[in-house]
Amino acid sequence: MVFNSLPFTVFFLVFFVLYWLVFQRNLKAQNLLILTGSYFFYAWWDWRFLSLLIGVSVLNYLLGIYIPKAGSDAKRRLLLYIGLIQGIGGLVFFKYFNFFITSFVDAFQTININLDYHTLKIILPLGISFYTFRTMSYLLDVNKGKIEPTTDWIVFFSYVSFFPSLISGPIDRGTLLIPQLEKRREFKYDQAVDGFRQILWGLFKKIVVADNCAIYTNQVFDNFDTMPASSLVLGLFLYTIQIYADFSGYSDMAIGFARLIGFNITKNFDFPFFSQNIAEFWQRWHISLTSWMTEYVFTPLSIHFRDYGNRGLIIAIMINFFIIGIWHGANWTFVLFGLLHGSYYIPLILQGKIFKKKKSLKGKLIPSFVEFRNMVGVFLLAMIGFVIFRSDNISNAFEFYKNIFSLSLFSMPQFEGRMGVLITMIFIVVMMVIEWFGKSHEYAIAGIGTSLSKTVRWSFYYLMIIIVFFFSATGKEFIYFQF
Amino acid sequence: MDKAEILSQLQEIFRDTLDDQEVTLAYETTANDVEGWDSLTHIHLVVSIEKHFKLRFTAKEIQSWKNIGELVEGIISKK
């Protein structure tokens, strides 16, 4: 039940009506509805995973209550370690089992959703990586005294399984979400409109930009050994855009749905392609994961290694990115992807640039030449990394790199359906331009609500809706199957 | 050394480390109030503070201060 599907639309409509019209007066009932809805949403993918989700919730709920009550430090640590071992152990155990992958693929196919296999591979571990990261940060925060453990099991279970962000992000912290679950939510018209607006933008990015890119990137990565180098470069460019539009679009939808039911959840992308260096890129890309890693992995490590100066920092950053890499799945490609990004930091650390104040491009309309060059540089570094990320194995990735450096780099790129590539490129430009002008807002079109007149605003929404309906990739794929 | 003295020395350390002469510290100042004071520069600052005051914090202490006032208290308790 992905967001852009009929089953989810029906589910959410029913949920929305019950939530605001029937259970609105009673906080407990409303939370129980969130929990039931989340479990229903989860079970729709595969009910077998539901027992695991519930089991993890029970264990961590109890550990959260007992950690502060533990009599001695040793006992306290033991309880914390039980939780962490469960979390890390669960990830290690499940991610290596192919059975899980295939059952998820089957789950998709039984409801007639054929997501391409690669996207699926990314989404797949996310469900578990996701709530595991939630429960682990919760226990660590309780242990540090950053948050009072909740004694309301419905609140805690809803926190672990909150459906808008359950499958693909953002990773919410207990410090952010639990207080919101404990308080009454009021329906606010402006908030709801804002939610819809963000969903619309997410839909555009996901099903117009990303899914259209997917048609060509799949061609390129499936046939990279026979295609000319120019096609590989264009395909790689499209893939870099695709993964951004796909993931940030999905996050926008998740945040939008959460807003529709009165919640503010974690921002996940902050226009990463407008960054000035790779460190800034990672502060703006998949923020909920990187900030989690910074707080619970990188900071403790860098404190530990602080006497070793730059060397200590490099070790800390490499370990941090090794984990970020392998978090994506049990494949060496992801490990190498992480290490490559870690190594991107080394020149910054050695030059001391990482400590200098960065000038934000937020309010700037036209970047200077140097700023523009830096943005292009960050984009190229990201492109290089995504070859490894997208390849099935490391030797394919190196083969891909090798094939780029050939004379065919100067030939016309070849694709099936050149017109389609052109239209996709136009959508990419539209997306990037709108994002550039909207970069000081929460999401690209957030400012539209205040800056444009009603007529212009609604014309824009209708235009977007029309584009989403007419240029969504499923229609496209159908056309190309004819050839 | 009294609290005000420590505060003014801290301000110097912050200005040097963050390479920003406009940093002004008060007891209530938090990381959100100082541009460029993030998780990375925090470690850098801690190392400079430890060197300057010739003391050593534990990992737990380094992650526990909520504002400059608590940091000042932390320094006094180690002196």
Coordinates of C-alpha atoms in Angstrom, one line a residue:
Chain A
M1 CA 0.0 0.0 0.0
V2 CA 2.2 2.8 -1.3
F3 CA 1.0 6.4 -0.9
N4 CA 0.3 6.8 -4.6
S5 CA -2.1 3.9 -4.8
L6 CA -5.8 3.4 -4.7
P7 CA -5.9 1.2 -1.6
F8 CA -4.0 3.9 0.4
T9 CA -6.2 6.7 -0.9
V10 CA -9.3 4.7 0.3
F11 CA -7.6 3.8 3.6
F12 CA -6.6 7.4 4.3
L13 CA -10.0 8.8 3.4
V14 CA -11.7 6.5 5.9
F15 CA -9.0 7.1 8.5
F16 CA -9.3 10.9 8.1
V17 CA -13.1 10.9 8.5
L18 CA -12.9 8.7 11.6
Y19 CA -10.0 10.6 13.0
W20 CA -11.5 14.1 12.8
L21 CA -15.2 13.4 12.9
V22 CA -15.8 10.4 15.1
F23 CA -12.8 10.2 17.6
Q24 CA -11.9 13.8 17.7
R25 CA -13.1 14.4 21.2
N26 CA -11.2 11.6 22.9
L27 CA -7.4 11.6 22.8
K28 CA -7.2 7.9 23.8
A29 CA -9.6 6.8 21.1
Q30 CA -7.8 8.9 18.5
N31 CA -4.4 7.4 19.5
L32 CA -6.0 3.9 19.4
L33 CA -7.2 4.7 15.9
I34 CA -3.6 5.7 14.9
L35 CA -2.3 2.4 16.3
T36 CA -5.0 0.3 14.6
G37 CA -4.6 2.2 11.3
S38 CA -0.8 1.8 11.4
Y39 CA -1.1 -2.0 12.1
F40 CA -3.7 -2.3 9.3
F41 CA -1.4 -0.4 7.0
Y42 CA 1.5 -2.6 8.0
A43 CA -0.5 -5.9 7.7
W44 CA -1.5 -4.9 4.2
W45 CA 2.1 -5.4 3.1
D46 CA 2.5 -8.6 5.0
W47 CA 0.7 -9.6 8.2
R48 CA 3.6 -11.9 9.2
F49 CA 5.8 -9.0 10.1
L50 CA 3.2 -7.5 12.3
S51 CA 4.0 -9.9 15.2
L52 CA 7.6 -8.8 15.0
L53 CA 6.6 -5.1 15.2
I54 CA 4.4 -5.8 18.2
G55 CA 7.0 -7.9 19.9
V56 CA 9.6 -5.2 19.5
S57 CA 7.2 -2.6 20.8
V58 CA 6.4 -4.6 23.9
L59 CA 10.0 -5.2 24.7
N60 CA 11.2 -1.7 24.3
Y61 CA 8.1 -0.2 26.0
L62 CA 9.0 -2.3 29.1
L63 CA 12.7 -1.6 28.9
G64 CA 11.9 2.1 28.7
I65 CA 9.9 2.0 31.9
Y66 CA 12.5 -0.1 33.8
I67 CA 15.7 1.6 32.8
P68 CA 15.3 4.7 35.0
K69 CA 14.0 2.5 37.8
A70 CA 17.0 0.2 37.8
G71 CA 18.7 0.2 41.2
S72 CA 22.3 0.1 40.1
D73 CA 24.3 1.4 37.1
A74 CA 25.2 -2.2 36.1
K75 CA 21.5 -3.2 36.0
R76 CA 20.6 -0.1 34.1
R77 CA 23.3 -0.8 31.5
L78 CA 22.1 -4.4 31.2
L79 CA 18.6 -3.3 30.4
L80 CA 19.9 -0.8 27.8
Y81 CA 22.1 -3.5 26.2
I82 CA 19.2 -5.9 26.0
G83 CA 17.3 -3.3 24.0
L84 CA 20.3 -2.4 21.8
I85 CA 21.2 -6.1 21.2
Q86 CA 17.6 -6.8 20.2
G87 CA 17.7 -3.8 17.8
I88 CA 21.0 -4.4 16.2
G89 CA 20.6 -8.2 16.3
G90 CA 17.2 -7.9 14.6
L91 CA 18.7 -5.9 11.8
V92 CA 21.6 -8.2 11.2
F93 CA 19.4 -11.3 11.4
F94 CA 16.6 -10.2 9.1
K95 CA 18.6 -8.3 6.5
Y96 CA 20.5 -11.4 5.6
F97 CA 17.5 -13.5 4.9
N98 CA 16.5 -13.7 1.3
F99 CA 13.2 -15.1 2.3
F100 CA 12.2 -11.7 3.6
I101 CA 13.0 -10.0 0.3
T102 CA 11.0 -12.5 -1.8
S103 CA 8.0 -12.4 0.5
F104 CA 7.9 -8.6 0.2
V105 CA 8.1 -8.8 -3.5
D106 CA 5.2 -11.3 -3.4
A107 CA 3.3 -9.0 -1.1
F108 CA 3.6 -6.3 -3.7
Q109 CA 2.6 -8.5 -6.5
T110 CA -0.5 -9.8 -4.9
I111 CA -1.9 -6.3 -4.8
N112 CA -0.7 -5.7 -8.4
I113 CA 2.0 -3.2 -7.6
N114 CA 5.1 -3.9 -9.5
L115 CA 7.6 -1.5 -8.1
D116 CA 10.9 -1.9 -9.9
Y117 CA 13.1 -4.3 -8.1
H118 CA 15.8 -1.9 -7.1
T119 CA 13.4 0.6 -5.4
L120 CA 12.0 -2.3 -3.6
K121 CA 15.4 -3.3 -2.4
I122 CA 15.7 0.1 -0.8
I123 CA 12.3 0.2 0.7
L124 CA 12.5 -3.3 2.0
P125 CA 14.9 -3.1 4.9
L126 CA 13.6 0.4 5.6
G127 CA 10.6 -0.9 7.5
I128 CA 12.7 -2.7 10.0
S129 CA 15.7 -0.3 9.9
F130 CA 13.3 2.3 10.6
Y131 CA 11.4 1.3 13.7
T132 CA 14.5 -0.2 15.1
F133 CA 16.3 3.1 14.9
R134 CA 13.2 4.6 16.6
T135 CA 13.3 2.2 19.5
M136 CA 17.1 2.4 19.9
S137 CA 17.2 6.2 20.0
Y138 CA 14.2 6.1 22.5
L139 CA 16.1 3.8 24.9
L140 CA 19.3 5.8 24.6
D141 CA 17.4 9.1 25.3
V142 CA 15.6 7.5 28.2
N143 CA 19.0 6.3 29.6
K144 CA 20.5 9.8 29.2
G145 CA 17.5 11.4 30.8
K146 CA 16.7 13.3 27.7
I147 CA 13.1 12.0 27.7
E148 CA 10.8 10.7 30.3
P149 CA 9.7 7.1 29.4
T150 CA 6.0 7.1 28.5
T151 CA 3.7 4.9 30.5
D152 CA 1.0 5.0 28.0
W153 CA 1.4 1.9 25.9
I154 CA -0.8 3.1 23.1
V155 CA 1.4 6.2 22.7
F156 CA 4.5 4.2 22.6
F157 CA 3.2 1.5 20.2
S158 CA 1.9 4.3 18.0
Y159 CA 5.3 6.0 18.1
V160 CA 7.0 2.9 16.9
S161 CA 4.5 2.2 14.1
F162 CA 3.3 5.7 13.1
F163 CA 2.0 4.8 9.6
P164 CA 3.0 8.0 7.6
S165 CA 6.7 7.4 8.3
L166 CA 6.7 3.6 9.0
I167 CA 7.8 2.3 5.6
S168 CA 10.2 4.8 4.1
G169 CA 11.0 7.6 6.6
P170 CA 11.6 10.0 8.1
I171 CA 13.0 8.4 11.2
D172 CA 11.3 10.3 14.0
R173 CA 12.8 10.7 17.5
G174 CA 10.8 10.0 20.6
T175 CA 11.6 13.5 21.8
L176 CA 9.7 14.9 18.8
L177 CA 6.8 12.5 18.3
I178 CA 5.8 11.2 21.7
P179 CA 4.9 14.7 23.2
Q180 CA 2.7 15.2 20.1
L181 CA 1.0 11.9 20.7
E182 CA 0.3 12.8 24.3
K183 CA -1.4 16.0 23.4
R184 CA -4.8 16.7 21.8
R185 CA -4.6 17.5 18.2
E186 CA -7.0 20.2 16.8
F187 CA -8.0 20.3 13.2
K188 CA -6.5 23.4 11.6
Y189 CA -7.5 24.3 8.1
D190 CA -4.2 25.9 7.2
Q191 CA -2.3 23.0 8.4
A192 CA -4.4 20.6 6.4
V193 CA -4.0 22.7 3.2
D194 CA -0.3 22.8 3.8
G195 CA -0.2 19.0 4.2
F196 CA -2.1 18.6 0.9
R197 CA 0.3 21.0 -0.8
Q198 CA 3.4 19.0 0.3
I199 CA 1.8 15.8 -0.8
L200 CA 1.1 17.3 -4.2
W201 CA 4.8 18.3 -4.5
G202 CA 5.9 14.9 -3.4
L203 CA 3.6 13.2 -5.9
F204 CA 5.1 15.3 -8.7
K205 CA 8.6 14.5 -7.7
K206 CA 7.9 10.8 -7.2
I207 CA 5.6 9.8 -10.0
V208 CA 6.4 12.4 -12.6
V209 CA 10.1 13.0 -12.2
A210 CA 11.5 9.9 -10.5
D211 CA 9.3 7.2 -12.2
N212 CA 9.9 8.7 -15.6
C213 CA 13.7 8.7 -14.9
A214 CA 13.4 5.1 -13.9
I215 CA 12.4 4.0 -17.4
Y216 CA 15.8 5.2 -18.7
T217 CA 18.0 4.5 -15.7
N218 CA 16.8 0.8 -15.7
Q219 CA 17.7 0.6 -19.4
V220 CA 21.1 2.0 -18.7
F221 CA 22.0 0.0 -15.7
D222 CA 20.7 -3.3 -17.2
N223 CA 22.7 -2.8 -20.4
F224 CA 25.7 -0.7 -19.3
D225 CA 28.1 -3.1 -21.1
T226 CA 26.7 -2.5 -24.5
M227 CA 25.6 1.2 -24.3
P228 CA 27.8 4.1 -25.4
A229 CA 29.5 6.1 -22.7
S230 CA 27.4 9.1 -23.4
S231 CA 24.2 7.1 -22.5
L232 CA 25.9 5.9 -19.3
V233 CA 26.6 9.5 -18.2
L234 CA 23.2 10.7 -19.1
G235 CA 21.7 7.6 -17.4
L236 CA 23.8 8.3 -14.3
F237 CA 22.7 11.9 -14.2
L238 CA 19.1 10.7 -14.5
Y239 CA 19.6 8.2 -11.7
T240 CA 21.0 10.8 -9.4
I241 CA 17.9 13.0 -10.0
Q242 CA 15.7 9.9 -9.7
I243 CA 16.9 8.8 -6.3
Y244 CA 16.5 12.3 -5.0
A245 CA 13.1 12.8 -6.5
D246 CA 12.0 9.4 -5.4
F247 CA 13.1 9.6 -1.8
S248 CA 12.5 13.2 -1.1
G249 CA 9.1 12.9 -2.9
Y250 CA 8.2 10.0 -0.7
S251 CA 9.3 11.9 2.4
D252 CA 7.2 15.0 1.3
M253 CA 4.2 12.7 1.1
A254 CA 4.8 11.2 4.5
I255 CA 5.2 14.6 6.1
G256 CA 2.1 15.9 4.3
F257 CA 0.0 12.9 5.5
A258 CA 1.2 13.4 9.0
R259 CA 0.3 17.1 8.8
L260 CA -3.2 16.2 7.7
I261 CA -3.7 14.4 11.0
G262 CA -2.2 17.2 13.0
F263 CA 1.5 16.1 13.4
N264 CA 4.8 17.8 12.6
I265 CA 7.3 15.1 11.8
T266 CA 11.0 15.3 11.0
K267 CA 12.2 17.1 7.9
N268 CA 14.1 14.7 5.7
F269 CA 15.6 16.7 2.8
D270 CA 16.7 20.3 2.7
F271 CA 17.6 20.9 -1.0
P272 CA 20.9 18.8 -0.9
F273 CA 21.9 19.7 -4.4
F274 CA 22.3 23.3 -3.5
S275 CA 25.1 22.4 -1.1
Q276 CA 28.6 23.9 -1.1
N277 CA 30.5 20.8 -0.1
I278 CA 29.9 17.2 0.7
A279 CA 29.6 17.8 4.4
E280 CA 26.7 20.2 3.8
F281 CA 25.2 17.7 1.3
W282 CA 24.9 15.1 4.1
Q283 CA 23.4 17.6 6.5
R284 CA 20.7 18.1 3.9
W285 CA 20.2 14.6 2.5
H286 CA 18.2 12.0 4.4
I287 CA 18.5 14.3 7.5
S288 CA 16.6 12.0 9.8
L289 CA 19.2 9.2 9.3
T290 CA 22.3 11.4 9.3
S291 CA 21.3 13.4 12.3
W292 CA 20.5 10.1 14.1
M293 CA 24.0 8.8 13.2
T294 CA 25.6 12.0 14.2
E295 CA 24.1 12.0 17.6
Y296 CA 24.4 8.3 18.5
V297 CA 27.5 7.2 16.6
F298 CA 29.6 10.0 15.2
T299 CA 29.6 12.3 18.3
P300 CA 30.5 9.6 20.9
L301 CA 33.2 8.3 18.5
S302 CA 34.7 11.7 17.9
I303 CA 34.7 12.4 21.6
H304 CA 36.4 9.1 22.2
F305 CA 39.1 9.8 19.5
R306 CA 39.4 13.5 20.3
D307 CA 43.1 13.4 21.4
Y308 CA 44.1 12.1 17.9
G309 CA 43.2 15.4 16.2
N310 CA 42.3 15.1 12.5
R311 CA 43.2 11.4 12.4
G312 CA 40.6 10.7 15.1
L313 CA 38.0 12.6 13.2
I314 CA 38.7 10.7 10.1
I315 CA 38.4 7.4 11.9
A316 CA 35.1 8.5 13.4
I317 CA 33.7 9.7 10.1
M318 CA 34.8 6.5 8.3
I319 CA 33.0 4.3 10.9
N320 CA 30.0 6.5 10.7
F321 CA 29.8 6.2 6.9
F322 CA 30.5 2.5 7.0
I323 CA 27.4 2.1 9.1
I324 CA 25.3 4.5 6.9
G325 CA 26.4 2.4 3.9
I326 CA 25.5 -1.0 5.3
W327 CA 22.3 0.4 6.8
H328 CA 20.9 0.4 3.2
G329 CA 21.3 -3.3 2.9
A330 CA 23.5 -6.3 3.1
N331 CA 25.7 -5.8 0.1
W332 CA 29.3 -4.8 -0.3
T333 CA 28.2 -2.1 -2.8
F334 CA 26.5 -0.2 0.0
V335 CA 29.6 -0.6 2.2
L336 CA 31.8 0.8 -0.5
F337 CA 29.3 3.6 -1.2
G338 CA 29.5 4.6 2.5
L339 CA 33.3 4.5 2.6
L340 CA 33.6 6.5 -0.5
H341 CA 31.4 9.2 1.0
G342 CA 33.4 9.1 4.2
S343 CA 36.6 9.5 2.2
Y344 CA 35.1 12.6 0.5
Y345 CA 35.3 14.2 4.0
I346 CA 39.1 13.7 4.3
P347 CA 40.2 16.7 2.3
L348 CA 37.7 18.9 4.1
I349 CA 39.0 17.7 7.5
L350 CA 42.6 18.1 6.5
Q351 CA 42.0 21.6 5.2
G352 CA 40.1 22.5 8.3
K353 CA 37.2 23.5 6.1
I354 CA 34.8 21.4 8.1
F355 CA 35.0 23.8 11.0
K356 CA 34.5 27.0 9.1
K357 CA 31.2 28.8 9.0
K358 CA 29.4 28.0 5.8
K359 CA 27.6 30.8 4.0
S360 CA 24.1 29.6 3.3
L361 CA 22.7 30.1 -0.2
K362 CA 19.2 30.2 1.3
G363 CA 18.3 33.8 0.6
K364 CA 20.3 34.1 -2.6
L365 CA 18.6 34.4 -6.0
I366 CA 21.7 34.1 -8.2
P367 CA 24.8 32.1 -7.0
S368 CA 28.3 33.4 -7.6
F369 CA 30.5 31.5 -10.0
V370 CA 32.3 29.8 -7.2
E371 CA 29.1 28.8 -5.5
F372 CA 27.7 27.4 -8.7
R373 CA 30.9 25.5 -9.3
N374 CA 30.7 24.0 -5.8
M375 CA 27.1 22.9 -6.4
V376 CA 28.2 21.2 -9.7
G377 CA 31.1 19.6 -7.8
V378 CA 28.8 18.2 -5.1
F379 CA 26.5 16.8 -7.8
L380 CA 29.4 15.1 -9.6
L381 CA 30.6 13.5 -6.3
A382 CA 27.1 12.3 -5.7
M383 CA 26.8 10.9 -9.2
I384 CA 30.1 9.0 -8.8
G385 CA 28.8 7.5 -5.5
F386 CA 25.5 6.4 -7.0
V387 CA 27.1 4.2 -9.6
I388 CA 28.2 1.9 -6.7
F389 CA 24.8 2.3 -4.9
R390 CA 22.8 1.3 -8.0
S391 CA 25.1 -1.5 -9.2
D392 CA 24.3 -5.1 -8.3
N393 CA 27.8 -5.8 -7.3
I394 CA 31.2 -4.1 -7.1
S395 CA 32.7 -5.5 -10.2
N396 CA 29.7 -4.2 -12.2
A397 CA 30.2 -0.8 -10.7
F398 CA 33.9 -0.7 -11.7
E399 CA 32.9 -2.0 -15.2
F400 CA 30.5 0.9 -15.4
Y401 CA 33.2 3.4 -14.5
K402 CA 35.5 1.9 -17.0
N403 CA 33.0 2.0 -19.8
I404 CA 32.4 5.7 -19.2
F405 CA 36.0 6.5 -20.2
S406 CA 35.7 5.6 -23.9
L407 CA 35.5 7.5 -27.1
S408 CA 31.8 6.8 -27.3
L409 CA 31.5 9.5 -24.6
F410 CA 31.3 12.0 -27.5
S411 CA 28.5 10.2 -29.4
M412 CA 24.8 10.9 -29.2
P413 CA 23.3 9.1 -26.2
Q414 CA 21.0 6.3 -27.3
F415 CA 17.8 5.4 -25.6
E416 CA 14.6 3.8 -26.6
G417 CA 12.2 6.7 -26.8
R418 CA 14.2 9.8 -27.2
M419 CA 11.2 12.1 -27.0
G420 CA 10.5 10.7 -23.5
V421 CA 14.0 11.5 -22.3
L422 CA 13.4 15.1 -23.6
I423 CA 10.1 15.5 -21.7
T424 CA 11.7 14.0 -18.6
M425 CA 14.5 16.5 -18.8
I426 CA 12.0 19.3 -19.0
F427 CA 10.3 18.1 -15.8
I428 CA 13.7 17.9 -14.1
V429 CA 14.4 21.5 -15.1
V430 CA 11.0 22.5 -13.8
M431 CA 11.6 20.7 -10.5
M432 CA 15.0 22.2 -10.0
V433 CA 13.9 25.7 -10.8
I434 CA 10.9 25.5 -8.4
E435 CA 13.2 24.0 -5.8
W436 CA 15.8 26.8 -6.3
F437 CA 13.2 29.5 -5.8
G438 CA 11.6 27.7 -2.8
K439 CA 14.8 26.7 -1.1
S440 CA 14.3 28.9 2.0
H441 CA 11.0 27.2 2.8
E442 CA 10.3 23.9 4.5
Y443 CA 9.6 22.4 1.0
A444 CA 9.8 23.9 -2.4
I445 CA 6.2 25.1 -2.9
A446 CA 5.5 25.9 0.8
G447 CA 5.7 29.6 0.1
I448 CA 3.0 29.5 -2.5
G449 CA 0.3 29.7 0.1
T450 CA 1.4 33.2 1.3
S451 CA 3.1 34.8 -1.8
L452 CA 0.6 34.2 -4.6
S453 CA -2.9 35.4 -5.2
K454 CA -5.7 32.8 -4.9
T455 CA -6.3 32.5 -8.6
V456 CA -2.6 32.0 -9.5
R457 CA -2.3 29.6 -6.6
W458 CA -5.2 27.4 -7.6
S459 CA -4.2 27.5 -11.3
F460 CA -0.8 26.2 -10.2
Y461 CA -2.4 23.4 -8.1
Y462 CA -4.6 22.3 -11.0
L463 CA -1.8 22.4 -13.4
M464 CA 0.3 20.2 -11.1
I465 CA -2.6 17.8 -10.7
I466 CA -3.1 17.6 -14.4
I467 CA 0.7 17.0 -14.9
V468 CA 0.7 14.3 -12.3
F469 CA -2.3 12.5 -14.0
F470 CA -1.0 12.8 -17.5
F471 CA 2.7 12.3 -17.2
S472 CA 2.9 9.7 -14.5
A473 CA 5.3 7.0 -15.5
T474 CA 2.8 4.1 -15.6
G475 CA 1.1 5.6 -18.6
K476 CA 4.5 6.1 -20.1
E477 CA 5.6 2.6 -19.7
F478 CA 2.5 1.4 -21.4
I479 CA 3.3 3.6 -24.5
Y480 CA 6.8 2.3 -24.7
F481 CA 5.8 -1.3 -24.5
Q482 CA 4.2 -0.9 -27.9
F483 CA 7.5 -0.5 -29.7
Chain B
M1 CA 39.0 32.1 38.8
D2 CA 35.4 33.3 39.0
K3 CA 32.5 32.6 36.7
A4 CA 32.8 35.9 34.7
E5 CA 36.5 35.3 34.1
I6 CA 35.8 31.8 32.8
L7 CA 33.0 33.2 30.6
S8 CA 35.2 35.8 29.0
Q9 CA 38.0 33.2 28.4
L10 CA 35.5 30.8 26.8
Q11 CA 34.3 33.6 24.5
E12 CA 37.9 34.0 23.3
I13 CA 38.2 30.3 22.7
F14 CA 34.9 30.2 20.8
R15 CA 36.0 33.2 18.6
D16 CA 39.3 31.5 17.7
T17 CA 37.9 28.0 17.1
L18 CA 34.9 29.1 15.1
D19 CA 36.9 31.8 13.4
D20 CA 34.2 34.3 14.1
Q21 CA 34.9 37.5 16.1
E22 CA 31.3 38.3 16.5
V23 CA 30.5 35.4 18.9
T24 CA 29.2 36.7 22.2
L25 CA 28.5 34.3 25.0
A26 CA 26.2 34.5 28.1
Y27 CA 25.3 31.9 30.6
E28 CA 22.0 31.2 28.8
T29 CA 23.6 30.8 25.4
T30 CA 22.9 27.5 23.7
A31 CA 24.3 25.8 20.5
N32 CA 21.3 27.1 18.6
D33 CA 22.3 30.7 19.3
V34 CA 25.8 30.4 17.9
E35 CA 26.2 30.0 14.2
G36 CA 28.6 27.3 13.4
W37 CA 28.4 25.6 16.8
D38 CA 27.4 22.1 15.7
S39 CA 28.3 18.5 16.6
L40 CA 31.6 18.7 14.7
T41 CA 32.8 22.0 16.0
H42 CA 31.6 21.0 19.5
I43 CA 34.4 18.4 19.8
H44 CA 36.9 20.9 18.5
L45 CA 35.8 23.4 21.1
V46 CA 36.0 20.8 23.8
V47 CA 39.6 20.0 22.9
S48 CA 40.5 23.7 23.0
I49 CA 38.7 24.2 26.3
E50 CA 40.4 21.2 27.8
K51 CA 43.8 22.4 26.7
H52 CA 43.3 26.0 27.8
F53 CA 42.0 25.2 31.3
K54 CA 44.2 22.1 31.6
L55 CA 41.5 19.6 32.6
R56 CA 39.7 16.6 31.2
F57 CA 36.0 16.0 30.8
T58 CA 34.3 12.6 30.6
A59 CA 32.4 11.6 27.5
K60 CA 29.2 11.9 29.5
E61 CA 29.9 15.4 30.6
I62 CA 30.7 16.6 27.1
Q63 CA 27.3 15.5 26.0
S64 CA 25.4 16.8 28.9
W65 CA 25.7 20.6 28.9
K66 CA 22.6 22.3 27.8
N67 CA 24.0 25.9 27.8
I68 CA 27.2 27.9 28.4
G69 CA 26.3 28.3 32.1
E70 CA 26.4 24.5 32.6
L71 CA 29.7 24.4 30.8
V72 CA 31.1 27.1 33.1
E73 CA 29.9 25.1 36.1
G74 CA 31.5 22.0 34.6
I75 CA 34.8 23.8 34.4
I76 CA 34.6 25.1 38.0
S77 CA 33.8 21.7 39.3
K78 CA 37.0 20.3 37.7
K79 CA 39.3 23.1 38.9

